[in-house]
Coordinates of C-alpha atoms in Angstrom, one line a residue:
V1 CA -152.7 -38.1 36.0
V2 CA -151.1 -36.3 33.4
Q3 CA -151.5 -33.3 35.7
E4 CA -149.6 -35.2 38.6
Q5 CA -146.8 -36.0 36.4
I6 CA -146.3 -32.5 34.8
F7 CA -146.2 -31.5 38.4
W8 CA -143.4 -34.0 39.3
L9 CA -141.5 -32.9 36.2
N10 CA -141.6 -29.3 37.0
K11 CA -140.8 -30.3 40.8
H12 CA -137.6 -32.4 39.7
Y13 CA -136.8 -30.5 37.1
N14 CA -133.6 -29.3 38.4
V15 CA -132.7 -32.7 39.4
I16 CA -133.3 -34.2 36.4
V17 CA -131.3 -32.1 34.2
V18 CA -128.4 -32.6 36.8
N19 CA -128.7 -36.3 36.3
I20 CA -128.4 -36.2 32.6
N21 CA -125.7 -33.9 32.2
R22 CA -123.3 -35.9 35.0
R23 CA -123.9 -39.2 33.0
I24 CA -122.9 -37.2 29.6
F25 CA -119.9 -35.9 31.3
T26 CA -119.1 -38.9 33.4
L27 CA -118.7 -40.4 29.8
L28 CA -116.6 -37.5 28.4
K29 CA -114.6 -38.0 31.7
Q30 CA -113.8 -41.6 30.8
V31 CA -112.9 -40.9 27.3
E32 CA -110.7 -38.6 28.8
A33 CA -108.8 -40.7 31.4
R34 CA -108.6 -44.0 29.0
K35 CA -107.9 -42.5 25.2
L36 CA -107.4 -39.2 25.5
H37 CA -104.9 -38.3 27.9
A38 CA -102.0 -40.0 26.1
I39 CA -102.7 -38.0 23.2
R40 CA -103.1 -34.7 25.2
R41 CA -99.7 -35.3 26.8
Q42 CA -98.5 -35.9 23.5
Y43 CA -98.9 -32.1 22.6
L44 CA -99.6 -30.0 25.6
E45 CA -97.9 -29.1 28.8
P46 CA -99.1 -30.6 32.3
G47 CA -100.3 -27.4 33.3
D48 CA -103.5 -28.0 31.0
K49 CA -105.0 -29.9 34.4
I50 CA -107.0 -27.2 35.3
L51 CA -108.7 -26.9 32.2
L52 CA -110.2 -30.4 32.6
D53 CA -111.3 -29.3 36.2
V54 CA -113.1 -26.4 34.3
M55 CA -114.5 -28.9 32.1
F56 CA -115.6 -31.0 34.8
N57 CA -116.8 -28.5 37.0
P58 CA -120.1 -29.8 38.4
M59 CA -121.8 -26.5 38.2
L60 CA -122.0 -26.8 34.5
F61 CA -124.4 -29.9 35.3
T62 CA -127.1 -27.6 36.6
S63 CA -129.5 -25.0 35.2
N64 CA -129.8 -23.3 38.8
L65 CA -126.4 -23.1 40.6
D66 CA -128.3 -22.6 44.2
S67 CA -131.0 -25.5 43.8
P68 CA -131.2 -26.8 47.0
D69 CA -130.5 -30.5 45.8
F70 CA -127.9 -29.4 44.0
L71 CA -126.4 -27.7 47.0
I72 CA -126.9 -31.0 49.5
E73 CA -125.3 -33.2 46.7
T74 CA -122.1 -31.3 46.0
Y75 CA -121.5 -28.5 49.1
I76 CA -124.0 -28.0 51.6
L77 CA -127.5 -26.8 52.3
W78 CA -127.1 -23.2 53.2
N79 CA -130.1 -22.1 51.0
R80 CA -133.8 -22.7 51.7
N81 CA -136.3 -23.7 49.1
G82 CA -137.6 -20.6 47.8
E83 CA -135.5 -18.2 49.3
S84 CA -133.1 -16.1 47.4
S85 CA -129.2 -17.1 47.7
N86 CA -127.4 -17.2 51.4
F87 CA -124.1 -17.7 49.7
P88 CA -123.1 -13.6 49.2
Q89 CA -124.3 -13.0 52.9
L90 CA -122.0 -16.0 53.8
N91 CA -119.1 -15.3 51.6
N92 CA -118.8 -11.7 53.0
R93 CA -119.0 -12.3 56.5
V94 CA -116.3 -15.0 56.0
E95 CA -114.2 -12.5 54.1
T96 CA -114.9 -9.6 57.0
L97 CA -113.6 -11.9 59.6
I98 CA -110.6 -13.2 57.8
S99 CA -109.6 -10.1 57.6
Q100 CA -110.2 -9.0 60.9
W101 CA -108.8 -12.6 62.5
L102 CA -105.7 -13.3 59.8
P103 CA -104.8 -10.5 58.4
Q104 CA -101.3 -11.7 57.5
L105 CA -103.3 -13.9 54.6
E106 CA -104.0 -11.7 52.5
F107 CA -106.9 -12.6 49.4
T108 CA -108.7 -10.4 47.0
P109 CA -112.6 -10.4 47.6
L110 CA -114.9 -12.4 45.4
L111 CA -117.0 -9.2 44.6
E112 CA -113.8 -6.9 44.1
A113 CA -114.6 -7.0 40.0
I114 CA -117.9 -5.4 40.7
K115 CA -116.2 -1.8 40.8
F116 CA -115.0 -2.8 37.3
E117 CA -115.5 0.2 35.1
G118 CA -114.4 -1.0 31.8
Q119 CA -116.1 -2.5 29.1
M120 CA -118.5 -5.6 30.0
E121 CA -118.7 -8.8 28.0
I122 CA -121.8 -8.3 25.8
Y123 CA -122.4 -12.0 24.6
D124 CA -124.2 -14.3 27.1
D125 CA -125.8 -17.1 24.7
L126 CA -126.1 -19.8 27.5
K127 CA -126.8 -17.1 30.6
G128 CA -123.7 -18.5 32.5
L129 CA -122.7 -15.2 33.0
A130 CA -125.7 -13.7 34.0
S131 CA -126.0 -16.6 36.5
C132 CA -122.9 -15.5 38.4
Y133 CA -123.4 -11.8 38.3
N134 CA -124.1 -11.4 41.8
Y135 CA -121.7 -13.5 42.7
L136 CA -118.5 -12.4 41.2
G137 CA -119.6 -9.1 39.5
P138 CA -119.3 -8.2 35.6
S139 CA -117.1 -9.8 33.3
P140 CA -114.6 -7.9 31.8
N141 CA -114.4 -8.1 27.7
T142 CA -111.0 -9.0 26.7
K143 CA -111.0 -10.3 23.0
N144 CA -108.1 -12.9 22.7
F145 CA -107.1 -13.7 26.2
V146 CA -109.7 -15.2 28.9
S147 CA -108.2 -15.4 32.8
E148 CA -109.4 -15.8 36.2
A149 CA -107.5 -15.2 39.1
F150 CA -107.7 -17.6 42.0
T151 CA -107.0 -16.5 46.0
W152 CA -106.3 -19.3 48.9
L153 CA -109.7 -18.8 50.0
D154 CA -110.8 -20.6 46.6
D155 CA -108.6 -23.8 47.6
P156 CA -110.7 -26.0 50.2
G157 CA -107.9 -27.9 51.0
N158 CA -106.6 -24.8 52.7
F159 CA -109.5 -25.0 55.5
E160 CA -108.5 -28.6 55.9
H161 CA -104.6 -27.7 56.4
L162 CA -105.5 -25.0 59.0
F163 CA -108.3 -26.7 61.2
D164 CA -107.2 -30.0 61.3
K165 CA -106.8 -30.9 64.8
D166 CA -104.8 -34.0 64.7
R167 CA -102.2 -32.0 62.3
Q168 CA -102.4 -29.3 64.8
Q169 CA -101.4 -31.7 68.0
S170 CA -99.0 -33.5 66.0
L171 CA -97.0 -29.7 64.9
I172 CA -97.2 -28.8 68.6
T173 CA -95.5 -31.9 69.8
A174 CA -92.7 -31.7 67.4
V175 CA -92.1 -28.5 67.9
R176 CA -91.7 -28.8 71.5
R177 CA -89.3 -31.8 70.8
E178 CA -87.3 -29.7 68.4
H179 CA -87.2 -26.1 69.3
G180 CA -88.2 -26.0 73.1
L181 CA -91.0 -24.2 75.6
K182 CA -90.8 -21.0 73.5
A183 CA -91.7 -22.2 70.3
W184 CA -94.2 -24.8 71.5
W185 CA -96.1 -21.8 73.5
Q186 CA -96.1 -19.4 70.6
L187 CA -97.5 -22.1 68.3
R188 CA -100.4 -23.3 70.7
K189 CA -100.9 -18.9 70.8
K190 CA -101.5 -19.0 67.4
F191 CA -103.8 -22.7 67.0
R192 CA -106.3 -20.8 70.0
H193 CA -106.3 -17.6 67.7
L194 CA -107.4 -19.9 64.6
N195 CA -110.0 -21.5 67.0
G196 CA -110.4 -18.3 68.2
F197 CA -111.5 -17.1 64.6
L198 CA -114.2 -20.2 64.5
L199 CA -115.9 -19.2 67.6
A200 CA -116.6 -15.7 66.1
L201 CA -117.9 -17.4 62.8
K202 CA -120.3 -19.3 64.6
P203 CA -122.4 -16.2 65.9
A204 CA -121.7 -14.2 62.6
I205 CA -123.4 -16.6 60.7
K206 CA -126.3 -17.6 62.9
N207 CA -129.0 -15.0 61.4
I208 CA -128.4 -16.6 57.7
V209 CA -128.0 -20.5 58.3
Q210 CA -128.8 -22.9 61.2
L211 CA -125.3 -25.4 61.8
R212 CA -128.1 -28.1 62.2
L213 CA -129.1 -27.7 58.8
L214 CA -125.3 -27.4 57.5
A215 CA -124.3 -30.5 59.5
A216 CA -127.7 -32.5 57.9
S217 CA -126.4 -31.9 54.7
D218 CA -123.7 -34.6 54.7
A219 CA -126.1 -36.9 56.5
T220 CA -128.8 -36.5 53.5
R221 CA -126.5 -36.8 51.0
E222 CA -124.8 -40.5 52.2
M223 CA -128.1 -42.0 53.4
W224 CA -130.0 -40.4 49.6
N225 CA -131.1 -43.3 47.6
P226 CA -133.6 -43.8 44.4
S227 CA -136.4 -45.6 46.4
L228 CA -136.5 -42.2 48.6
S229 CA -136.6 -39.7 45.5
D230 CA -139.7 -41.0 44.2
I231 CA -141.5 -40.3 48.3
L232 CA -139.6 -37.0 49.1
D233 CA -137.1 -34.8 47.8
K234 CA -133.7 -33.8 49.3
T235 CA -134.4 -30.4 51.0
S236 CA -137.3 -32.0 53.0
L237 CA -135.3 -34.8 54.5
C238 CA -132.1 -32.5 55.5
S239 CA -134.9 -30.4 57.6
L240 CA -136.0 -33.5 59.2
L241 CA -132.4 -34.5 60.1
A242 CA -131.7 -31.0 61.1
G243 CA -134.6 -30.7 63.7
E244 CA -136.7 -28.4 61.9
I245 CA -139.6 -31.1 61.4
K246 CA -140.8 -33.6 64.0
Y247 CA -140.2 -37.1 63.2
K248 CA -143.9 -38.3 63.6
D249 CA -145.3 -35.6 61.5
F250 CA -142.8 -36.4 59.0
V251 CA -143.8 -39.8 58.7
K252 CA -147.4 -39.3 58.5
R253 CA -147.2 -36.2 56.0
Y254 CA -145.3 -39.1 53.7
K255 CA -146.6 -42.3 54.9
L256 CA -143.3 -43.4 55.5
D257 CA -144.6 -46.1 57.4
Q258 CA -146.2 -47.6 54.7
K259 CA -143.6 -47.1 51.9
L260 CA -140.0 -47.7 53.7
G261 CA -139.2 -50.8 55.6
P262 CA -138.4 -50.8 59.5
A263 CA -134.2 -50.9 58.3
T264 CA -134.4 -47.4 56.1
L265 CA -136.9 -45.7 58.9
K266 CA -134.4 -46.9 61.8
E267 CA -131.3 -45.5 59.6
I268 CA -133.4 -42.2 59.4
K269 CA -133.7 -41.8 63.4
D270 CA -130.1 -42.7 63.4
A271 CA -129.3 -39.8 61.1
I272 CA -131.1 -37.5 63.6
K273 CA -129.5 -38.5 66.3
E274 CA -126.0 -38.3 64.8
T275 CA -126.6 -34.7 63.4
R276 CA -127.2 -33.6 66.8
R277 CA -124.2 -35.2 68.2
L278 CA -121.6 -33.6 65.6
D279 CA -119.5 -31.2 66.7
E280 CA -120.0 -27.1 65.8
N281 CA -116.3 -26.4 65.0
E282 CA -116.2 -29.7 62.5
V283 CA -119.1 -28.1 60.7
L284 CA -118.1 -24.9 60.8
V285 CA -114.9 -26.0 58.9
T286 CA -117.1 -28.0 56.5
L287 CA -118.7 -24.7 55.5
L288 CA -115.3 -23.2 55.1
R289 CA -114.1 -26.2 53.0
C290 CA -117.8 -25.9 51.0
L291 CA -117.6 -21.8 50.5
A292 CA -113.8 -22.4 49.1
R293 CA -115.0 -25.2 46.6
Y294 CA -118.2 -23.1 45.7
R295 CA -115.8 -20.3 45.1
M296 CA -113.6 -22.1 43.2
H297 CA -116.4 -23.3 40.8
L298 CA -117.7 -20.3 40.7
K299 CA -114.5 -19.0 39.0
F300 CA -114.5 -22.2 36.9
F301 CA -117.9 -21.7 35.7
R302 CA -117.4 -18.3 34.6
F303 CA -114.1 -19.1 32.8
A304 CA -115.7 -22.0 30.9
H305 CA -119.1 -19.5 29.8
R306 CA -116.7 -16.9 28.6
V307 CA -114.8 -19.3 26.6
F308 CA -118.2 -20.9 25.4
N309 CA -119.6 -17.1 24.4
R310 CA -116.3 -17.2 22.0
V311 CA -117.5 -20.3 20.0
N312 CA -119.8 -20.3 17.5
I313 CA -121.2 -23.9 16.4
L314 CA -122.6 -23.9 12.8
V315 CA -125.2 -25.8 11.6
D316 CA -126.5 -23.9 8.7
E317 CA -124.8 -25.1 5.3
E318 CA -124.3 -21.7 4.4
K319 CA -122.4 -20.1 7.0
L320 CA -120.6 -23.6 7.3
K321 CA -119.3 -23.2 3.9
L322 CA -118.3 -19.7 4.1
S323 CA -116.7 -20.2 7.6
S324 CA -114.7 -23.2 6.0
Q325 CA -113.7 -21.1 2.8
A326 CA -112.8 -18.4 5.2
G327 CA -110.5 -20.6 7.2
T328 CA -112.0 -19.9 10.5
L329 CA -113.9 -23.1 11.0
F330 CA -112.6 -25.9 13.1
Q331 CA -113.8 -29.0 12.4
L332 CA -114.4 -32.2 14.1
P333 CA -115.4 -34.5 11.3
M334 CA -116.5 -38.2 11.4
A335 CA -114.4 -40.9 9.7
D336 CA -116.3 -40.7 6.5
E337 CA -116.1 -36.9 6.4
V338 CA -112.4 -36.6 6.8
A339 CA -111.9 -37.2 2.9
N340 CA -113.2 -33.5 2.6
D341 CA -110.7 -32.1 4.4
E342 CA -108.4 -32.7 1.4
L343 CA -110.0 -29.2 0.1
K344 CA -108.6 -26.9 2.8
I345 CA -106.5 -24.4 0.9
A346 CA -103.3 -24.0 1.8
H347 CA -101.8 -20.9 -0.4
H348 CA -103.4 -18.9 -3.2
T349 CA -101.9 -17.3 -6.3
I350 CA -103.5 -14.5 -8.1
L351 CA -103.3 -13.8 -11.9
K352 CA -104.6 -10.5 -12.9
A353 CA -105.1 -9.5 -16.7
D354 CA -105.9 -5.8 -17.6
V355 CA -107.2 -6.1 -21.0
R356 CA -106.4 -2.6 -22.9
G357 CA -108.0 -1.7 -26.2
S358 CA -111.7 -3.5 -25.7
T359 CA -113.5 -0.2 -26.0
T360 CA -112.0 0.8 -29.0
V361 CA -112.5 -2.7 -30.6
T362 CA -116.1 -2.5 -29.5
D363 CA -116.9 0.8 -30.8
E364 CA -115.3 -0.6 -34.4
L365 CA -117.3 -3.5 -34.3
E366 CA -120.5 -2.0 -34.0
K367 CA -120.0 0.6 -36.7
L368 CA -119.4 -3.1 -38.7
D369 CA -122.8 -3.8 -37.8
L370 CA -121.1 -7.2 -35.7
N371 CA -121.9 -8.3 -32.3
P372 CA -119.2 -7.4 -30.0
A373 CA -120.2 -9.7 -27.6
S374 CA -120.2 -12.4 -29.8
Y375 CA -116.6 -11.4 -31.0
F376 CA -115.2 -11.4 -27.7
S377 CA -116.8 -14.9 -26.6
L378 CA -115.1 -16.6 -29.9
R379 CA -112.0 -14.7 -30.2
F380 CA -111.0 -14.3 -26.4
F381 CA -112.8 -15.5 -23.4
S382 CA -113.6 -19.2 -25.2
P383 CA -110.0 -19.7 -26.3
I384 CA -108.6 -18.8 -22.9
N385 CA -111.6 -20.7 -21.0
K386 CA -110.7 -23.6 -23.0
V387 CA -106.6 -23.3 -21.4
L388 CA -107.6 -22.8 -17.6
P389 CA -107.8 -26.4 -16.8
D390 CA -104.5 -27.1 -18.0
Y391 CA -103.3 -25.0 -15.4
G392 CA -105.6 -25.8 -12.4
A393 CA -107.0 -22.0 -12.6
Q394 CA -110.4 -20.9 -11.6
K395 CA -112.0 -17.8 -12.4
V396 CA -112.6 -14.9 -9.6
F397 CA -114.4 -12.4 -11.7
I398 CA -114.4 -10.7 -14.9
E399 CA -114.6 -6.8 -14.2
G400 CA -115.3 -4.4 -17.1
D401 CA -111.9 -5.1 -18.9
A402 CA -110.1 -6.9 -16.3
I403 CA -109.5 -10.7 -15.4
I404 CA -108.7 -12.3 -12.2
L405 CA -107.9 -15.6 -11.9
S406 CA -107.0 -17.7 -9.1
L407 CA -104.4 -20.8 -8.5
L408 CA -105.1 -22.7 -5.2
E409 CA -103.1 -24.8 -3.6
Y410 CA -104.6 -27.3 -1.5
Q411 CA -103.1 -28.5 2.3
H412 CA -103.3 -32.2 1.5
D413 CA -101.8 -32.1 -2.3
P414 CA -98.3 -30.9 -1.4
Q415 CA -97.2 -32.8 -4.5
H416 CA -99.2 -30.0 -6.9
W417 CA -98.0 -26.7 -5.2
L418 CA -97.0 -25.3 -8.6
A419 CA -99.4 -22.3 -8.7
V420 CA -96.5 -19.8 -8.9
A421 CA -95.6 -21.6 -12.2
R422 CA -98.6 -22.7 -13.6
A423 CA -99.8 -19.2 -13.5
C424 CA -96.6 -17.5 -15.3
G425 CA -97.6 -20.5 -18.1
L426 CA -101.2 -19.5 -18.0
A427 CA -100.3 -15.8 -18.6
K428 CA -98.2 -16.9 -21.6
A429 CA -101.4 -18.9 -23.0
M430 CA -103.4 -15.7 -22.3
L431 CA -100.9 -13.8 -24.5
A432 CA -100.9 -16.2 -27.2
V433 CA -104.7 -16.0 -27.5
V434 CA -104.1 -11.9 -27.8
S435 CA -101.5 -12.2 -30.3
A436 CA -103.5 -14.6 -32.4
N437 CA -107.0 -12.6 -31.9
N438 CA -105.0 -9.8 -32.8
A439 CA -103.8 -11.3 -36.1
Y440 CA -107.3 -12.0 -37.0
S441 CA -108.6 -8.2 -36.2
S442 CA -105.4 -6.9 -38.2
Q443 CA -107.0 -8.3 -41.3
I444 CA -110.3 -7.2 -40.5
G445 CA -109.5 -3.6 -40.0
L446 CA -109.9 -3.4 -36.1
P447 CA -107.5 -2.3 -33.6
P448 CA -105.6 -4.7 -31.5
L449 CA -106.0 -5.7 -27.6
E450 CA -103.3 -5.4 -25.2
L451 CA -102.7 -7.3 -22.0
G452 CA -100.8 -6.0 -19.1
I453 CA -100.6 -9.3 -16.4
G454 CA -99.9 -9.2 -12.8
I455 CA -98.5 -12.3 -10.7
C456 CA -99.0 -12.4 -6.9
H457 CA -98.9 -15.3 -4.4
A458 CA -100.0 -14.9 -0.9
D459 CA -98.4 -17.7 1.3
C460 CA -102.1 -18.4 3.3
S461 CA -105.8 -19.0 2.3
P462 CA -107.9 -16.5 0.8
R463 CA -111.4 -15.4 2.6
F464 CA -114.8 -15.8 0.9
L465 CA -118.5 -13.8 0.7
Y466 CA -121.0 -15.5 -0.5
D467 CA -123.8 -14.0 -2.7
G468 CA -126.1 -16.7 -2.7
D469 CA -124.5 -19.7 -3.9
Q470 CA -121.6 -17.7 -5.7
P471 CA -118.5 -17.2 -3.7
I472 CA -116.4 -13.6 -3.9
M473 CA -113.0 -14.1 -2.9
I474 CA -111.2 -11.5 -0.8
S475 CA -107.4 -11.6 -1.0
S476 CA -105.0 -8.6 -0.4
A477 CA -103.0 -10.5 -3.4
I478 CA -105.8 -9.2 -6.0
G479 CA -105.1 -5.6 -5.2
Q480 CA -101.7 -6.0 -5.6
A481 CA -101.9 -8.0 -9.1
D482 CA -103.8 -4.8 -9.7
R483 CA -101.0 -2.8 -9.5
L484 CA -98.4 -4.9 -11.1
S485 CA -101.0 -4.9 -14.4
S486 CA -100.8 -1.5 -14.7
C487 CA -99.2 0.8 -17.3
S488 CA -97.7 4.3 -17.0
W489 CA -98.8 6.5 -20.1
K490 CA -95.7 8.4 -19.4
L491 CA -93.7 4.9 -19.1
R492 CA -94.9 4.2 -22.7
T493 CA -93.7 7.0 -24.2
A494 CA -89.8 6.9 -22.7
L495 CA -90.1 3.1 -23.4
K496 CA -90.5 3.1 -27.4
N497 CA -89.1 0.2 -29.2
H498 CA -88.1 -1.3 -25.7
P499 CA -86.9 -5.2 -25.9
F500 CA -89.0 -6.0 -22.9
N501 CA -92.4 -5.9 -21.9
V502 CA -91.9 -5.2 -18.4
E503 CA -90.4 -2.3 -16.4
V504 CA -90.4 -0.8 -12.9
M505 CA -88.9 2.7 -11.9
E506 CA -89.3 4.0 -8.1
I507 CA -90.7 7.3 -7.9
A508 CA -87.7 9.4 -6.9
A509 CA -87.9 11.1 -3.2
D510 CA -88.1 14.9 -4.8
D511 CA -90.8 13.9 -7.6
Q512 CA -94.0 15.8 -7.2
S513 CA -96.2 12.7 -7.8
K514 CA -93.8 10.7 -5.0
G515 CA -96.7 8.9 -2.5
E516 CA -99.3 10.1 -4.6
K517 CA -102.1 7.6 -4.0
G518 CA -100.1 5.8 -2.3
Q519 CA -97.7 5.2 -5.2
Q520 CA -94.0 4.3 -4.7
H521 CA -93.2 2.9 -7.9
I522 CA -94.4 3.4 -11.6
R523 CA -94.7 0.3 -14.0
Y524 CA -94.6 -0.5 -17.9
N525 CA -96.5 -3.6 -18.8
V526 CA -97.4 -4.0 -22.4
N527 CA -98.5 -7.4 -23.3
G528 CA -95.7 -8.1 -20.7
I529 CA -95.9 -10.5 -17.0
L530 CA -94.7 -8.8 -14.0
L531 CA -93.8 -11.2 -11.3
E532 CA -94.4 -10.3 -7.3
N533 CA -90.9 -11.1 -5.7
S534 CA -92.6 -13.1 -3.2
A535 CA -94.0 -15.0 -5.9
F536 CA -90.6 -15.6 -7.7
A537 CA -89.6 -16.7 -4.6
K538 CA -92.0 -18.9 -4.2
L539 CA -91.3 -20.0 -8.1
Q540 CA -87.8 -21.1 -6.9
N541 CA -89.3 -23.6 -4.2
E542 CA -91.5 -25.4 -7.1
I543 CA -89.0 -25.7 -9.5
E544 CA -85.8 -26.0 -10.1
L545 CA -84.1 -22.7 -11.8
T546 CA -81.0 -22.3 -13.7
R547 CA -79.6 -18.6 -13.5
I548 CA -77.7 -17.6 -16.9
N549 CA -76.5 -14.3 -18.0
A550 CA -77.0 -13.0 -21.9
R551 CA -76.5 -9.8 -23.7
V552 CA -80.0 -8.3 -25.0
A553 CA -79.8 -5.2 -27.1
G554 CA -76.1 -4.8 -26.3
K555 CA -76.8 -4.8 -22.4
S556 CA -76.2 -7.7 -20.2
Q557 CA -79.2 -9.2 -18.5
T558 CA -80.0 -12.2 -16.0
F559 CA -82.1 -14.5 -16.5
F560 CA -83.8 -18.0 -15.1
F561 CA -84.8 -21.4 -16.7
G562 CA -87.1 -23.8 -15.3
E563 CA -89.4 -26.4 -16.1
Y564 CA -92.8 -27.5 -14.8
P565 CA -95.4 -29.6 -15.4
D566 CA -98.8 -28.8 -16.2
T567 CA -102.1 -30.7 -14.9
Q568 CA -102.0 -33.1 -17.9
E569 CA -98.2 -33.7 -16.7
K570 CA -96.9 -32.0 -20.1
L571 CA -93.9 -30.5 -19.5
R572 CA -93.5 -26.7 -20.2
N573 CA -90.7 -24.1 -20.0
L574 CA -90.5 -21.0 -18.3
V575 CA -87.8 -17.7 -18.7
I576 CA -87.8 -15.3 -15.7
R577 CA -86.0 -11.9 -16.2
E578 CA -84.2 -10.5 -13.4
A579 CA -83.6 -6.6 -13.4
Q580 CA -82.8 -3.8 -11.6
V581 CA -85.7 -1.2 -10.4
G582 CA -85.0 1.9 -12.3
L583 CA -85.2 5.5 -11.2
W584 CA -88.2 7.8 -12.3
R585 CA -87.4 11.9 -11.7
N586 CA -89.5 14.8 -13.3
D587 CA -90.8 12.4 -16.2
E588 CA -87.6 11.2 -16.9
I589 CA -85.5 7.5 -16.8
V590 CA -82.3 9.0 -14.6
E591 CA -79.6 6.5 -14.6
H592 CA -78.5 5.2 -10.9
E593 CA -77.5 1.8 -9.4
S594 CA -80.5 0.0 -7.3
T595 CA -80.4 -3.2 -5.4
E596 CA -84.3 -3.6 -5.7
V597 CA -85.2 -5.9 -8.4
F598 CA -88.3 -7.2 -10.1
Y599 CA -89.0 -10.1 -12.3
E600 CA -90.5 -10.4 -15.7
V601 CA -91.9 -13.8 -17.1
V602 CA -90.0 -13.3 -21.0
T603 CA -92.7 -13.7 -24.1
N604 CA -90.4 -12.8 -26.5
T605 CA -89.9 -15.6 -28.2
R606 CA -86.5 -15.0 -29.8
I607 CA -85.4 -14.3 -26.4
V608 CA -86.6 -17.4 -25.1
A609 CA -85.6 -19.4 -28.0
G610 CA -81.9 -18.2 -27.3
I611 CA -81.9 -18.6 -23.7
Q612 CA -83.3 -22.2 -24.1
K613 CA -80.7 -22.9 -26.9
K614 CA -77.9 -21.9 -24.6
I615 CA -79.1 -23.9 -22.0
Y616 CA -79.5 -27.1 -23.5
E617 CA -76.1 -26.6 -25.2
D618 CA -74.8 -26.0 -21.4
R619 CA -76.4 -29.5 -20.4
A620 CA -75.0 -31.3 -23.6
A621 CA -71.4 -30.2 -22.9
K622 CA -71.6 -31.1 -19.1
G623 CA -72.9 -34.9 -20.5
R624 CA -70.1 -35.0 -22.8
H625 CA -67.3 -34.1 -20.0
A626 CA -69.0 -36.2 -17.5

């Protein structure tokens, strides 16, 4: 019994697959018709209808495109069980005859792509491209654009239009009435030419497939029911209706007289007679319609699989996390998973702190038999770690004497898109930690530490790689922040006793170092905070900035004053200096006018206090006048 059941499953495997898939796609189609259609119309143009035709293409239901049962149910039977596909031969004969009889109707042969010499698709996990290779040829490998070209031969309606006898007669009558005998005669001649094409088609395909077998396909599909499927298969019934098997022998072989009632047996006999009486021209037109439909569905099928090959469904947790953080994961969450979408990163800000002097301090500590690790942990890293939550910052990594921090802005939390303002505040807090540490170091005879800080903003999500569970951030803002935090030793000498902590110089075009290692600018950044220009633009959107001019060291300077809340809702202030980019030529600062500017977060307490005092006085004066 088990062996019989296994044999039955193997025999009907493709039919079972088709039926299961059809039920699934029927449910999807019902959802599309009832709920998704209105939503789709809100966001997509009506031209997406063809995508639905692709989605519900019956070829996606089967594991064998040329299974006889599948052909009978969906097209007509041009294949015999156990034989190779007859479609390529049939299609080739039809294309050849159309080229000879209807040369004015141009089309692209189905296998013209076999001449394709470019790169082929290399991914085919579902084996769809391999299934249709013999019919359509290779598929070109296009990275960003997937397309299929259709011709009039791929539309079954065109053959109905060409060979509809009632329509032909109606047109002939109308032309004679409206345009006279000459036009009537010319039109009749064209229709006779079309009928001549059908006459030529019959002998051209007779060695490939029998017309009666084609005719029997429709009858088999119409009379098929579940009770018959328990006794025989569609191919056998189709052969019976086509007259390939004698009725008495067929009944005896399958014991139909014992398994089927008289009404069903009579229906089979009537179907045999009806098949023999079918008009051969009608059968040929049906063949042409089914070939056209099969061609169209083949192209839908290949298009769908080329799209499938560009979709990777992830189930592994590590890959899901990596793809999500990288912003390349398209999610279809359940209702209870929607909250997780709040973790999607929209933008990010990078703070890079270049710690200078740590090697010297380490050497001096070792000379005093002190533990450098404990010293830096207690006096530097621990105090900085304590303030990170106040500004919403996270460590990216610590590399030698460099610290890189990130401040992330999440898509569904725009009220907290204050990453640049908080990065500026964090940078000030880090400099305060270094200043306090240096005061302590001087008491025990240690050299001071020095920071150079660069802040950059990226209006996108960073990318992540993973080392085990440890995320590794990938962002162009990291490299840019690194450049902003650097300090040229040449400018340190040229800018002794400078009132500010940051300066930026453009390297002159005729300077020998211009372009060296990609350098266009050199920077002075000694315990300073250099803010990238795009980050300053983002800051202007985050908080209200008041512009104010003030003289410092005898020169007029432009400042911006603003206030922002930290993560604890404590209001903090910022003073930003806007200054012209200078010119550096032959190891000297050259006086010149420039439209290029840079931005420094001012940390000089005297300057900050003076700016803040002036702002508050101006506000008070405006209040009195109001």
